[in-house]
Tab-separated table of C-alpha atoms and ligand atoms in Angstrom:
chain	number	residue	atom	x	y	z
A	166	UNK	CA	-19.426	-14.231	7.171
A	167	UNK	CA	-21.758	-11.462	6.861
A	168	UNK	CA	-22.607	-11.149	3.239
A	169	UNK	CA	-21.530	-7.598	1.629
A	170	UNK	CA	-18.521	-7.961	3.136
A	171	UNK	CA	-16.459	-9.895	0.232
A	172	UNK	CA	-12.737	-10.411	1.994
A	173	UNK	CA	-10.894	-10.000	-1.033
A	174	UNK	CA	-7.489	-11.409	-0.027
A	175	UNK	CA	-9.436	-14.691	1.149
A	176	UNK	CA	-11.050	-14.839	-2.361
A	177	UNK	CA	-7.900	-14.156	-4.051
A	178	UNK	CA	-6.344	-16.908	-2.022
A	179	UNK	CA	-8.853	-19.136	-3.198
A	180	UNK	CA	-7.957	-18.878	-6.583
A	181	UNK	CA	-5.207	-21.405	-5.921
A	182	UNK	CA	-7.426	-24.704	-4.085
A	183	UNK	CA	-7.870	-27.241	-6.470
A	184	UNK	CA	-11.534	-27.885	-7.437
A	185	UNK	CA	-12.228	-30.834	-4.804
A	186	UNK	CA	-11.310	-28.024	-2.105
A	187	UNK	CA	-13.484	-25.230	-4.182
A	188	UNK	CA	-16.743	-27.352	-4.707
A	189	UNK	CA	-16.823	-27.486	-0.759
A	190	UNK	CA	-15.560	-24.539	-0.320
A	191	UNK	CA	-16.331	-21.741	-2.781
A	192	UNK	CA	-19.305	-20.327	-1.320
A	193	UNK	CA	-17.692	-19.559	1.687
A	194	UNK	CA	-17.898	-16.068	2.008
A	195	UNK	CA	-22.108	-16.274	1.141
A	196	UNK	CA	-22.657	-18.403	4.572
A	197	UNK	CA	-24.813	-15.900	6.238
A	198	UNK	CA	-25.811	-18.032	8.850
A	199	UNK	CA	-24.322	-20.862	11.027
A	200	UNK	CA	-25.618	-23.864	9.282
A	201	UNK	CA	-22.991	-25.993	7.342
A	202	UNK	CA	-25.636	-27.259	5.105
A	203	UNK	CA	-27.015	-24.425	3.352
A	204	UNK	CA	-29.965	-23.353	4.384
A	205	UNK	CA	-32.574	-23.244	1.530
A	206	UNK	CA	-34.173	-20.269	0.855
A	207	UNK	CA	-37.869	-19.997	-0.744
A	208	UNK	CA	-38.595	-16.231	-0.909
A	209	UNK	CA	-39.009	-14.797	-3.976
A	210	UNK	CA	-39.024	-11.374	-2.491
A	211	UNK	CA	-36.843	-10.176	-0.013
A	212	UNK	CA	-37.382	-6.701	1.889
A	213	UNK	CA	-35.060	-3.487	1.528
A	214	UNK	CA	-33.284	-2.024	5.157
A	215	UNK	CA	-35.831	-0.717	7.650
A	216	UNK	CA	-33.159	2.213	7.693
A	217	UNK	CA	-33.956	4.845	5.195
A	218	UNK	CA	-30.283	6.038	5.014
A	219	UNK	CA	-29.186	2.738	4.047
A	220	UNK	CA	-32.302	3.059	0.826
A	221	UNK	CA	-29.899	3.358	-2.489
A	222	UNK	CA	-32.232	3.724	-5.419
A	223	UNK	CA	-29.240	2.541	-7.910
A	224	UNK	CA	-28.255	5.407	-9.581
A	225	UNK	CA	-24.270	4.825	-9.249
A	226	UNK	CA	-21.876	4.876	-12.123
A	227	UNK	CA	-22.376	0.796	-12.486
A	228	UNK	CA	-25.537	0.499	-12.068
A	229	UNK	CA	-26.096	2.904	-14.739
A	230	UNK	CA	-24.427	0.923	-16.957
A	231	UNK	CA	-27.099	-1.985	-16.726
A	232	UNK	CA	-29.115	-0.001	-18.817
A	233	UNK	CA	-31.202	-2.295	-21.271
A	234	UNK	CA	-33.559	-0.824	-24.231
A	235	UNK	CA	-34.494	2.309	-21.803
A	236	UNK	CA	-35.050	-0.007	-18.706
A	237	UNK	CA	-32.936	0.849	-15.619
A	238	UNK	CA	-31.828	-2.429	-13.821
A	239	UNK	CA	-31.019	-0.658	-10.274
A	240	UNK	CA	-28.448	-3.346	-9.254
A	241	UNK	CA	-24.516	-3.199	-8.806
A	242	UNK	CA	-21.610	-4.954	-9.689
A	243	UNK	CA	-21.432	-6.588	-6.102
A	244	UNK	CA	-25.133	-7.497	-6.104
A	245	UNK	CA	-24.707	-9.398	-9.006
A	246	UNK	CA	-22.189	-11.636	-7.649
A	247	UNK	CA	-24.459	-11.994	-4.944
A	248	UNK	CA	-22.421	-9.746	-1.941
A	249	UNK	CA	-25.471	-7.281	-1.394
A	250	UNK	CA	-28.710	-8.038	-0.569
A	251	UNK	CA	-30.916	-9.408	-3.103
A	252	UNK	CA	-34.614	-7.851	-4.059
A	253	UNK	CA	-36.498	-9.831	-6.030
A	254	UNK	CA	-35.720	-13.978	-7.077
A	255	UNK	CA	-35.934	-13.379	-11.229
A	256	UNK	CA	-32.608	-10.675	-10.485
A	257	UNK	CA	-30.770	-13.092	-7.982
A	258	UNK	CA	-31.584	-15.243	-4.814
A	259	UNK	CA	-29.541	-17.006	-2.146
A	260	UNK	CA	-29.043	-20.251	-3.327
A	261	UNK	CA	-28.683	-19.777	-6.854
A	262	UNK	CA	-25.818	-17.567	-5.428
A	263	UNK	CA	-23.882	-19.486	-3.980
A	264	UNK	CA	-24.246	-21.914	-6.909
A	265	UNK	CA	-23.442	-19.370	-9.267
A	266	UNK	CA	-19.897	-18.553	-6.792
A	267	UNK	CA	-18.739	-21.966	-6.575
A	268	UNK	CA	-19.280	-22.475	-10.393
A	269	UNK	CA	-17.536	-19.111	-10.902
A	270	UNK	CA	-14.661	-20.440	-9.028
A	271	UNK	CA	-14.293	-24.036	-10.763
A	272	UNK	CA	-14.955	-22.191	-14.283
A	273	UNK	CA	-11.818	-19.732	-13.735
A	274	UNK	CA	-14.414	-16.878	-14.697
A	275	UNK	CA	-18.044	-15.647	-13.917
A	276	UNK	CA	-20.748	-17.981	-14.031
A	277	UNK	CA	-24.239	-17.290	-14.447
A	278	UNK	CA	-27.127	-20.243	-14.383
A	279	UNK	CA	-30.286	-20.645	-16.544
A	280	UNK	CA	-33.462	-22.901	-16.002
A	281	UNK	CA	-32.057	-25.052	-18.597
A	282	UNK	CA	-28.721	-25.796	-20.763
A	283	UNK	CA	-31.026	-24.513	-23.765
A	284	UNK	CA	-31.776	-20.873	-22.275
A	285	UNK	CA	-28.043	-20.543	-21.489
A	286	UNK	CA	-27.545	-21.232	-24.877
A	287	UNK	CA	-30.114	-18.878	-26.265
A	288	UNK	CA	-28.986	-16.095	-23.573
A	289	UNK	CA	-25.288	-16.907	-24.782
A	290	UNK	CA	-26.731	-16.348	-29.007
A	291	UNK	CA	-28.429	-13.216	-27.752
A	292	UNK	CA	-25.228	-11.718	-26.137
A	293	UNK	CA	-23.140	-12.323	-29.079
A	294	UNK	CA	-26.211	-12.194	-31.952
A	295	UNK	CA	-23.914	-13.926	-34.634
A	296	UNK	CA	-24.799	-13.629	-37.676
A	297	UNK	CA	-23.150	-16.778	-39.118
A	298	UNK	CA	-22.724	-19.694	-36.718
A	299	UNK	CA	-20.667	-22.815	-37.392
A	300	UNK	CA	-21.475	-25.748	-35.650
A	301	UNK	CA	-20.714	-29.591	-36.092
A	302	UNK	CA	-23.944	-31.760	-35.306
A	303	UNK	CA	-23.638	-32.441	-31.526
A	304	UNK	CA	-26.373	-31.929	-29.528
A	305	UNK	CA	-30.076	-31.236	-31.627
A	306	UNK	CA	-31.369	-29.018	-29.244
A	307	UNK	CA	-28.883	-26.440	-29.926
A	308	UNK	CA	-29.913	-26.621	-33.277
A	309	UNK	CA	-33.238	-26.256	-32.556
A	310	UNK	CA	-32.685	-22.796	-31.139
A	311	UNK	CA	-30.337	-22.233	-34.334
A	312	UNK	CA	-33.348	-22.758	-36.072
A	313	UNK	CA	-35.710	-20.143	-34.257
A	314	UNK	CA	-33.184	-17.275	-34.716
A	315	UNK	CA	-32.535	-18.496	-37.812
A	316	UNK	CA	-36.375	-18.015	-38.755
A	317	UNK	CA	-36.870	-15.006	-36.755
A	318	UNK	CA	-33.654	-12.897	-37.808
A	319	UNK	CA	-32.135	-14.747	-40.686
A	320	UNK	CA	-28.515	-16.486	-38.628
A	321	UNK	CA	-26.979	-19.002	-40.585
A	322	UNK	CA	-25.312	-22.511	-39.679
A	323	UNK	CA	-22.833	-23.391	-41.329
A	324	UNK	CA	-20.500	-26.969	-40.934
A	325	UNK	CA	-17.654	-26.269	-38.177
A	326	UNK	CA	-15.447	-28.899	-40.330
A	327	UNK	CA	-15.746	-26.945	-43.270
A	328	UNK	CA	-13.904	-23.509	-43.140
A	329	UNK	CA	-14.280	-22.709	-46.400
A	330	UNK	CA	-18.174	-23.070	-45.714
A	331	UNK	CA	-17.540	-20.250	-43.091
A	332	UNK	CA	-15.846	-18.201	-45.758
A	333	UNK	CA	-18.300	-18.381	-48.214
A	334	UNK	CA	-20.883	-17.628	-45.693
A	335	UNK	CA	-19.509	-14.883	-44.314
A	336	UNK	CA	-17.969	-15.913	-41.158
A	337	UNK	CA	-16.300	-12.936	-39.826
A	338	UNK	CA	-16.105	-9.984	-36.497
A	339	UNK	CA	-19.067	-10.997	-33.842
A	340	UNK	CA	-20.169	-14.173	-34.993
A	341	UNK	CA	-19.653	-17.417	-33.202
A	342	UNK	CA	-17.465	-21.166	-33.790
A	343	UNK	CA	-19.269	-23.094	-31.475
A	344	UNK	CA	-17.632	-26.497	-30.141
A	345	UNK	CA	-19.317	-28.592	-28.264
A	346	UNK	CA	-16.225	-31.037	-26.443
A	347	UNK	CA	-16.710	-34.121	-25.739
A	348	UNK	CA	-19.141	-34.128	-28.678
A	349	UNK	CA	-22.547	-36.045	-27.692
A	350	UNK	CA	-23.551	-38.189	-28.165
A	351	UNK	CA	-20.037	-39.831	-29.634
A	352	UNK	CA	-17.987	-38.235	-26.605
A	353	UNK	CA	-15.083	-37.563	-29.031
A	354	UNK	CA	-13.084	-34.352	-28.085
A	355	UNK	CA	-11.580	-31.399	-30.241
A	356	UNK	CA	-9.019	-29.420	-29.979
A	357	UNK	CA	-10.262	-26.312	-28.707
A	358	UNK	CA	-6.759	-24.272	-29.142
A	359	UNK	CA	-7.105	-24.855	-33.105
A	360	UNK	CA	-10.236	-23.703	-33.394
A	361	UNK	CA	-10.129	-20.753	-31.258
A	362	UNK	CA	-6.820	-19.807	-33.641
A	363	UNK	CA	-9.587	-20.204	-36.371
A	364	UNK	CA	-12.086	-18.026	-35.003
A	365	UNK	CA	-10.418	-15.259	-33.825
A	366	UNK	CA	-8.218	-14.542	-36.789
A	367	UNK	CA	-12.011	-14.277	-38.728
A	368	UNK	CA	-12.389	-11.976	-35.487
A	369	UNK	CA	-15.502	-14.387	-34.234
A	370	UNK	CA	-15.789	-15.663	-31.263
A	371	UNK	CA	-15.169	-19.519	-29.821
A	372	UNK	CA	-17.951	-20.271	-27.805
A	373	UNK	CA	-17.259	-23.992	-26.395
A	374	UNK	CA	-20.157	-26.105	-24.894
A	375	UNK	CA	-18.445	-28.161	-22.117
A	376	UNK	CA	-21.573	-30.503	-20.899
A	377	UNK	CA	-19.493	-33.349	-21.231
A	378	UNK	CA	-16.311	-32.357	-19.927
A	379	UNK	CA	-16.989	-30.292	-16.805
A	380	UNK	CA	-15.316	-28.615	-14.472
A	381	UNK	CA	-12.107	-30.529	-13.359
A	382	UNK	CA	-11.840	-32.183	-17.023
A	383	UNK	CA	-11.339	-29.214	-19.246
A	384	UNK	CA	-10.909	-25.416	-18.862
A	385	UNK	CA	-12.064	-23.945	-21.811
A	386	UNK	CA	-11.041	-20.767	-21.060
A	387	UNK	CA	-7.240	-21.655	-21.133
A	388	UNK	CA	-7.289	-22.952	-24.872
A	389	UNK	CA	-8.645	-19.457	-25.525
A	390	UNK	CA	-12.828	-20.003	-25.000
A	391	UNK	CA	-14.716	-16.808	-25.244
A	392	UNK	CA	-17.757	-18.067	-23.502
A	393	UNK	CA	-18.299	-21.500	-21.903
A	394	UNK	CA	-21.350	-23.367	-21.488
A	395	UNK	CA	-22.864	-26.292	-19.630
A	396	UNK	CA	-25.842	-28.254	-19.189
A	397	UNK	CA	-26.318	-27.994	-15.547
A	398	UNK	CA	-28.354	-30.492	-16.157
A	399	UNK	CA	-26.211	-33.023	-16.354
A	400	UNK	CA	-22.725	-33.224	-14.046
A	401	UNK	CA	-23.496	-29.797	-11.806
A	402	UNK	CA	-26.530	-31.392	-10.983
A	403	UNK	CA	-25.569	-34.907	-11.035
A	404	UNK	CA	-28.161	-36.983	-9.876
A	405	UNK	CA	-30.611	-36.560	-12.681
A	406	UNK	CA	-33.027	-34.374	-10.277
A	407	UNK	CA	-32.774	-30.657	-11.122
A	408	UNK	CA	-32.716	-28.884	-15.036
A	409	UNK	CA	-29.912	-26.261	-14.977
A	410	UNK	CA	-27.794	-23.681	-17.638
A	411	UNK	CA	-24.924	-22.669	-17.140
A	412	UNK	CA	-22.933	-19.396	-18.654
A	413	UNK	CA	-19.432	-18.229	-17.945
A	414	UNK	CA	-17.245	-15.150	-19.347
A	415	UNK	CA	-14.403	-13.139	-17.815
A	416	UNK	CA	-15.605	-9.920	-19.305
A	417	UNK	CA	-17.260	-7.938	-17.079
A	418	UNK	CA	-19.423	-5.788	-19.576
A	419	UNK	CA	-20.304	-9.036	-21.135
A	420	UNK	CA	-21.128	-10.922	-17.758
A	421	UNK	CA	-23.406	-7.120	-16.898
A	422	UNK	CA	-25.442	-7.893	-20.076
A	423	UNK	CA	-25.611	-11.332	-19.979
A	424	UNK	CA	-27.526	-10.479	-15.960
A	425	UNK	CA	-29.389	-8.080	-17.046
A	426	UNK	CA	-30.603	-10.032	-20.215
A	427	UNK	CA	-31.476	-12.770	-18.103
A	428	UNK	CA	-33.958	-10.921	-15.980
A	429	UNK	CA	-36.227	-10.185	-19.035
A	430	UNK	CA	-35.553	-12.728	-20.438
A	431	UNK	CA	-36.903	-14.470	-17.330
A	432	UNK	CA	-35.111	-17.897	-18.125
A	433	UNK	CA	-33.878	-18.431	-13.535
A	434	UNK	CA	-33.697	-21.323	-11.997
A	435	UNK	CA	-36.058	-22.252	-9.154
A	436	UNK	CA	-34.701	-21.601	-5.760
A	437	UNK	CA	-34.917	-25.215	-5.114
A	438	UNK	CA	-32.610	-26.082	-7.928
A	439	UNK	CA	-30.031	-23.503	-6.513
A	440	UNK	CA	-29.823	-25.421	-3.673
A	441	UNK	CA	-29.765	-28.867	-5.263
A	442	UNK	CA	-26.977	-27.428	-7.292
A	443	UNK	CA	-24.984	-26.607	-4.107
A	444	UNK	CA	-25.480	-29.787	-2.788
A	445	UNK	CA	-23.832	-31.860	-6.018
A	446	UNK	CA	-21.359	-28.914	-6.644
A	447	UNK	CA	-19.933	-30.662	-2.909
A	448	UNK	CA	-19.280	-33.919	-5.022
A	449	UNK	CA	-18.485	-33.082	-8.716
A	450	UNK	CA	-14.739	-33.639	-8.022
A	451	UNK	CA	-14.967	-36.767	-6.869
A	452	UNK	CA	-18.278	-38.129	-9.372
A	453	UNK	CA	-16.556	-37.077	-12.047
A	454	UNK	CA	-13.014	-38.095	-11.850
A	455	UNK	CA	-14.683	-41.959	-10.968
A	456	UNK	CA	-17.124	-41.677	-13.822
A	457	UNK	CA	-14.572	-41.032	-16.084
A	458	UNK	CA	-12.484	-43.715	-14.817
A	459	UNK	CA	-15.204	-45.941	-14.647
A	460	UNK	CA	-15.719	-45.012	-18.381
A	461	UNK	CA	-12.004	-45.140	-19.474
A	462	UNK	CA	-11.645	-48.779	-18.593
A	463	UNK	CA	-15.008	-50.046	-19.743
A	464	UNK	CA	-14.171	-48.285	-23.316
A	465	UNK	CA	-10.404	-50.072	-22.771
A	466	UNK	CA	-12.171	-53.778	-22.075
A	467	UNK	CA	-14.501	-53.364	-25.333
A	468	UNK	CA	-12.201	-51.969	-27.429
A	469	UNK	CA	-9.877	-54.834	-26.200
A	470	UNK	CA	-11.905	-57.959	-26.875
A	471	UNK	CA	-13.281	-56.183	-30.179
A	472	UNK	CA	-9.447	-56.409	-31.694
A	473	UNK	CA	-9.091	-59.566	-29.762
A	474	UNK	CA	-6.312	-61.917	-31.640
A	475	UNK	CA	-5.152	-58.879	-33.940
A	476	UNK	CA	-2.013	-58.704	-32.318
A	477	UNK	CA	-2.330	-54.749	-31.902
A	478	UNK	CA	-0.933	-52.960	-28.601
A	479	UNK	CA	-4.125	-53.097	-25.849
A	480	UNK	CA	-5.860	-56.004	-27.462
A	481	UNK	CA	-6.938	-58.924	-25.574
A	482	UNK	CA	-4.350	-61.977	-27.470
A	483	UNK	CA	-6.715	-64.972	-27.076
A	484	UNK	CA	-10.415	-64.538	-29.206
A	485	UNK	CA	-12.461	-65.621	-25.650
A	486	UNK	CA	-15.811	-66.582	-25.574
A	487	UNK	CA	-16.517	-62.898	-24.559
A	488	UNK	CA	-14.649	-61.564	-27.220
A	489	UNK	CA	-16.727	-63.286	-29.817
A	490	UNK	CA	-20.168	-62.223	-28.261
A	491	UNK	CA	-18.807	-58.272	-28.126
A	492	UNK	CA	-17.114	-58.998	-31.522
A	493	UNK	CA	-20.342	-60.386	-33.208
A	494	UNK	CA	-22.469	-57.361	-31.679
A	495	UNK	CA	-20.659	-54.583	-31.921
A	496	UNK	CA	-19.842	-53.025	-34.890
A	497	UNK	CA	-17.573	-49.499	-33.335
A	498	UNK	CA	-16.876	-47.747	-30.192
A	499	UNK	CA	-15.979	-43.889	-30.009
A	500	UNK	CA	-14.872	-42.039	-26.927
A	501	UNK	CA	-11.628	-39.543	-26.406
A	502	UNK	CA	-10.029	-42.281	-25.004
A	503	UNK	CA	-9.653	-44.004	-28.209
A	504	UNK	CA	-8.537	-40.893	-30.171
A	505	UNK	CA	-4.487	-42.626	-29.896
A	506	UNK	CA	-3.087	-40.222	-33.087
A	507	UNK	CA	-4.886	-36.769	-30.883
A	508	UNK	CA	-2.888	-37.540	-27.457
A	509	UNK	CA	-0.018	-34.971	-27.944
A	510	UNK	CA	-2.692	-32.216	-27.382
A	511	UNK	CA	-5.850	-34.095	-25.351
A	512	UNK	CA	-3.691	-34.626	-22.489
A	513	UNK	CA	-3.193	-31.223	-22.426
A	514	UNK	CA	-6.604	-30.123	-22.468
A	515	UNK	CA	-8.146	-32.834	-20.706
A	516	UNK	CA	-5.116	-33.714	-18.259
A	517	UNK	CA	-7.770	-35.793	-15.883
A	518	UNK	CA	-10.285	-38.214	-17.963
A	519	UNK	CA	-11.875	-37.803	-21.369
A	520	UNK	CA	-15.421	-37.746	-19.654
A	521	UNK	CA	-18.041	-39.908	-18.733
A	522	UNK	CA	-20.029	-40.578	-21.625
A	523	UNK	CA	-19.006	-43.318	-24.846
A	524	UNK	CA	-21.069	-44.578	-27.651
A	525	UNK	CA	-21.455	-48.111	-28.971
A	526	UNK	CA	-22.097	-48.753	-32.546
A	527	UNK	CA	-24.134	-51.874	-32.583
A	528	UNK	CA	-24.132	-53.999	-35.602
A	529	UNK	CA	-27.743	-53.263	-36.602
A	530	UNK	CA	-30.925	-51.363	-35.591
A	531	UNK	CA	-32.213	-54.528	-34.053
A	532	UNK	CA	-29.420	-55.691	-31.891
A	533	UNK	CA	-29.371	-51.634	-30.559
A	534	UNK	CA	-32.939	-51.134	-30.003
A	535	UNK	CA	-33.026	-54.934	-27.539
A	536	UNK	CA	-29.851	-54.564	-25.485
A	537	UNK	CA	-31.119	-51.915	-23.083
A	538	UNK	CA	-33.768	-54.558	-22.106
A	539	UNK	CA	-30.911	-57.238	-20.976
A	540	UNK	CA	-29.219	-55.099	-18.914
A	541	UNK	CA	-29.476	-54.791	-15.139
A	542	UNK	CA	-27.711	-51.915	-13.818
A	543	UNK	CA	-27.791	-49.278	-16.756
A	544	UNK	CA	-31.395	-47.359	-16.946
A	545	UNK	CA	-32.630	-47.598	-19.804
A	546	UNK	CA	-32.891	-42.916	-20.399
A	547	UNK	CA	-31.738	-40.415	-22.333
A	548	UNK	CA	-30.163	-36.988	-20.911
A	549	UNK	CA	-26.624	-38.007	-18.798
A	550	UNK	CA	-24.103	-37.022	-15.270
A	551	UNK	CA	-26.193	-38.087	-13.156
A	552	UNK	CA	-24.266	-40.756	-10.363
A	553	UNK	CA	-26.317	-43.788	-11.866
A	554	UNK	CA	-25.862	-45.294	-15.185
A	555	UNK	CA	-27.226	-44.702	-18.598
A	556	UNK	CA	-28.135	-46.347	-21.583
A	557	UNK	CA	-30.704	-44.967	-24.699
A	558	UNK	CA	-30.684	-46.328	-27.437
A	559	UNK	CA	-30.578	-42.500	-29.126
A	560	UNK	CA	-32.960	-42.848	-31.659
A	561	UNK	CA	-35.656	-42.775	-29.311
A	562	UNK	CA	-35.165	-39.020	-28.449
A	563	UNK	CA	-32.593	-38.087	-31.608
A	564	UNK	CA	-33.856	-39.092	-34.905
A	565	UNK	CA	-30.382	-37.921	-36.692
A	566	UNK	CA	-28.219	-40.253	-35.598
A	567	UNK	CA	-27.789	-43.667	-36.736
A	568	UNK	CA	-29.898	-45.968	-35.964
A	569	UNK	CA	-27.512	-48.063	-34.130
A	570	UNK	CA	-25.606	-45.620	-31.214
A	571	UNK	CA	-26.387	-46.728	-28.151
A	572	UNK	CA	-25.171	-43.960	-26.266
A	573	UNK	CA	-23.737	-45.061	-21.947
A	574	UNK	CA	-23.441	-42.491	-19.410
A	575	UNK	CA	-21.374	-44.492	-16.742
A	576	UNK	CA	-21.642	-43.726	-13.308
A	577	UNK	CA	-20.321	-44.238	-10.283
A	578	UNK	CA	-20.906	-47.951	-9.574
A	579	UNK	CA	-18.269	-50.291	-8.726
A	580	UNK	CA	-16.186	-50.632	-12.594
A	581	UNK	CA	-16.435	-54.580	-12.411
A	582	UNK	CA	-20.420	-54.813	-11.735
A	583	UNK	CA	-21.399	-52.624	-15.040
A	584	UNK	CA	-18.782	-54.382	-16.501
A	585	UNK	CA	-20.494	-57.943	-16.235
A	586	UNK	CA	-23.739	-56.144	-16.280
A	587	UNK	CA	-22.581	-55.140	-19.953
A	588	UNK	CA	-21.394	-58.687	-20.225
A	589	UNK	CA	-24.078	-60.675	-18.983
A	590	UNK	CA	-26.783	-58.829	-21.386
A	591	UNK	CA	-24.385	-59.085	-24.105
A	592	UNK	CA	-24.076	-62.616	-23.792
A	593	UNK	CA	-27.996	-63.619	-23.468
A	594	UNK	CA	-28.580	-60.934	-26.417
A	595	UNK	CA	-26.303	-63.087	-28.612
A	596	UNK	CA	-27.519	-66.239	-27.719
A	597	UNK	CA	-30.924	-64.803	-28.467
A	598	UNK	CA	-30.075	-63.762	-31.389
A	599	UNK	CA	-28.287	-67.120	-32.480
A	600	UNK	CA	-31.331	-68.642	-31.112
A	601	UNK	CA	-33.886	-66.710	-33.121
A	602	UNK	CA	-31.262	-67.113	-36.611
A	603	UNK	CA	-31.374	-70.707	-36.035
A	604	UNK	CA	-35.312	-70.654	-35.748
A	605	UNK	CA	-35.207	-68.908	-38.963
A	606	UNK	CA	-33.100	-71.572	-41.108
A	607	UNK	CA	-35.450	-74.164	-39.830
A	608	UNK	CA	-38.606	-72.802	-41.751
B	956	PLP	C1	-24.355	-31.223	-24.905
B	956	PLP	C2	-26.013	-30.764	-24.753
B	956	PLP	N1	-25.804	-28.901	-24.153
B	956	PLP	C3	-27.015	-28.849	-24.691
B	956	PLP	C4	-28.150	-29.829	-23.695
B	956	PLP	C5	-29.347	-28.651	-23.313
B	956	PLP	O1	-29.248	-29.186	-22.138
B	956	PLP	P1	-30.876	-29.007	-21.128
B	956	PLP	O2	-31.212	-30.062	-21.596
B	956	PLP	O3	-29.917	-28.835	-19.927
B	956	PLP	O4	-31.773	-28.005	-22.237
B	956	PLP	C6	-27.434	-31.014	-23.807
B	956	PLP	C7	-28.528	-31.657	-23.409
B	956	PLP	O5	-28.544	-33.095	-23.816
B	956	PLP	C8	-26.468	-31.629	-23.803
B	956	PLP	O6	-26.053	-32.918	-24.103
């Protein structure tokens, strides 16, 4: 179908497709050529029509709604959504529009992309202009952005768990209750319906960083979110090769404001990232379900070994050699799948899996520092969400986190191979530590 001719009955029926189908067909209406794989567009500027009668200088009603700080943004709503010709790539560009269209379908709102997850968090704060933000620890970079806003405008931060602190700081109309779920780095999930109620009764907005629970795993709008954000660098990209941020809103006025703001903030993704993003979304559902399943199986296996011999449900019956090694090295595990008492709401909010990131608390700093060197299939690197498994001694990139924390981002490899790699690595580490201990004792 040629661009500019959105078949709205088709667009409406698309809404009924499952995420696996939308990842592949969500951008069909923007197919402007016969290519099956989307062409890569590198141009920053696009020719206007050669026909003077088709030159519309953007003076219609919708365009005037996008006036910002005295600057005229000559775009109609249809241009914003990729159905009319592009003008300049800081405004919109073909590959990015395709990515945004698929994301809009998958996330059940209007999606805009940004140059990184943090630039999308910043854009969200520019849109909502909160005076107070309730937030949990989570990803440290978002706190960095709030630090800048505090310096510029005195924005206050309060602890998400402490409602009395919200009220003491005057959290109310137009402020932000920001929930990252599942949380970085632990992989623990939070009850969005509960936070929506607490935010909305004060006139505040619920903003959700859903990076760890991408489309297919959770839909924050269903539980009361006003704005949903993602670091698209993670599962949207999915191959550790692009930076991307995503904001999704349902209010048309917010979408237009975000779009206009992005023109002047200049925080757009490059066209190559737009192209990579579409390539990646084709397999989003497959990757994420597999990664999430692998993760749950690994967590359950490790948890069973840690509780071996306890007689508790899910615990290994006998205390095997493997269990001895795991008990020796691991102090604690964290992942939403272990939140047994929360399963009532959690299974509703994350019906297809609890996300592909979990945390192992090693027994001490030294053990944590050494584990990655014993693994063959896990890269020791920061970030997450790629097809390949990563492990990170979290202290390398976040000094606010306990120095025993290992963050694992599970990829699409075979579960048995990942399990063997972790077990062999832990065996080797335990042996090394025991030998080291004996040598110490001899001194
Ligand atoms: C939960 C979460 N939000 C936001 C970000 C920031 O994303 P980006 O690195 O794409 O700016 C990250 C990055 O790790 C993250 O984990």
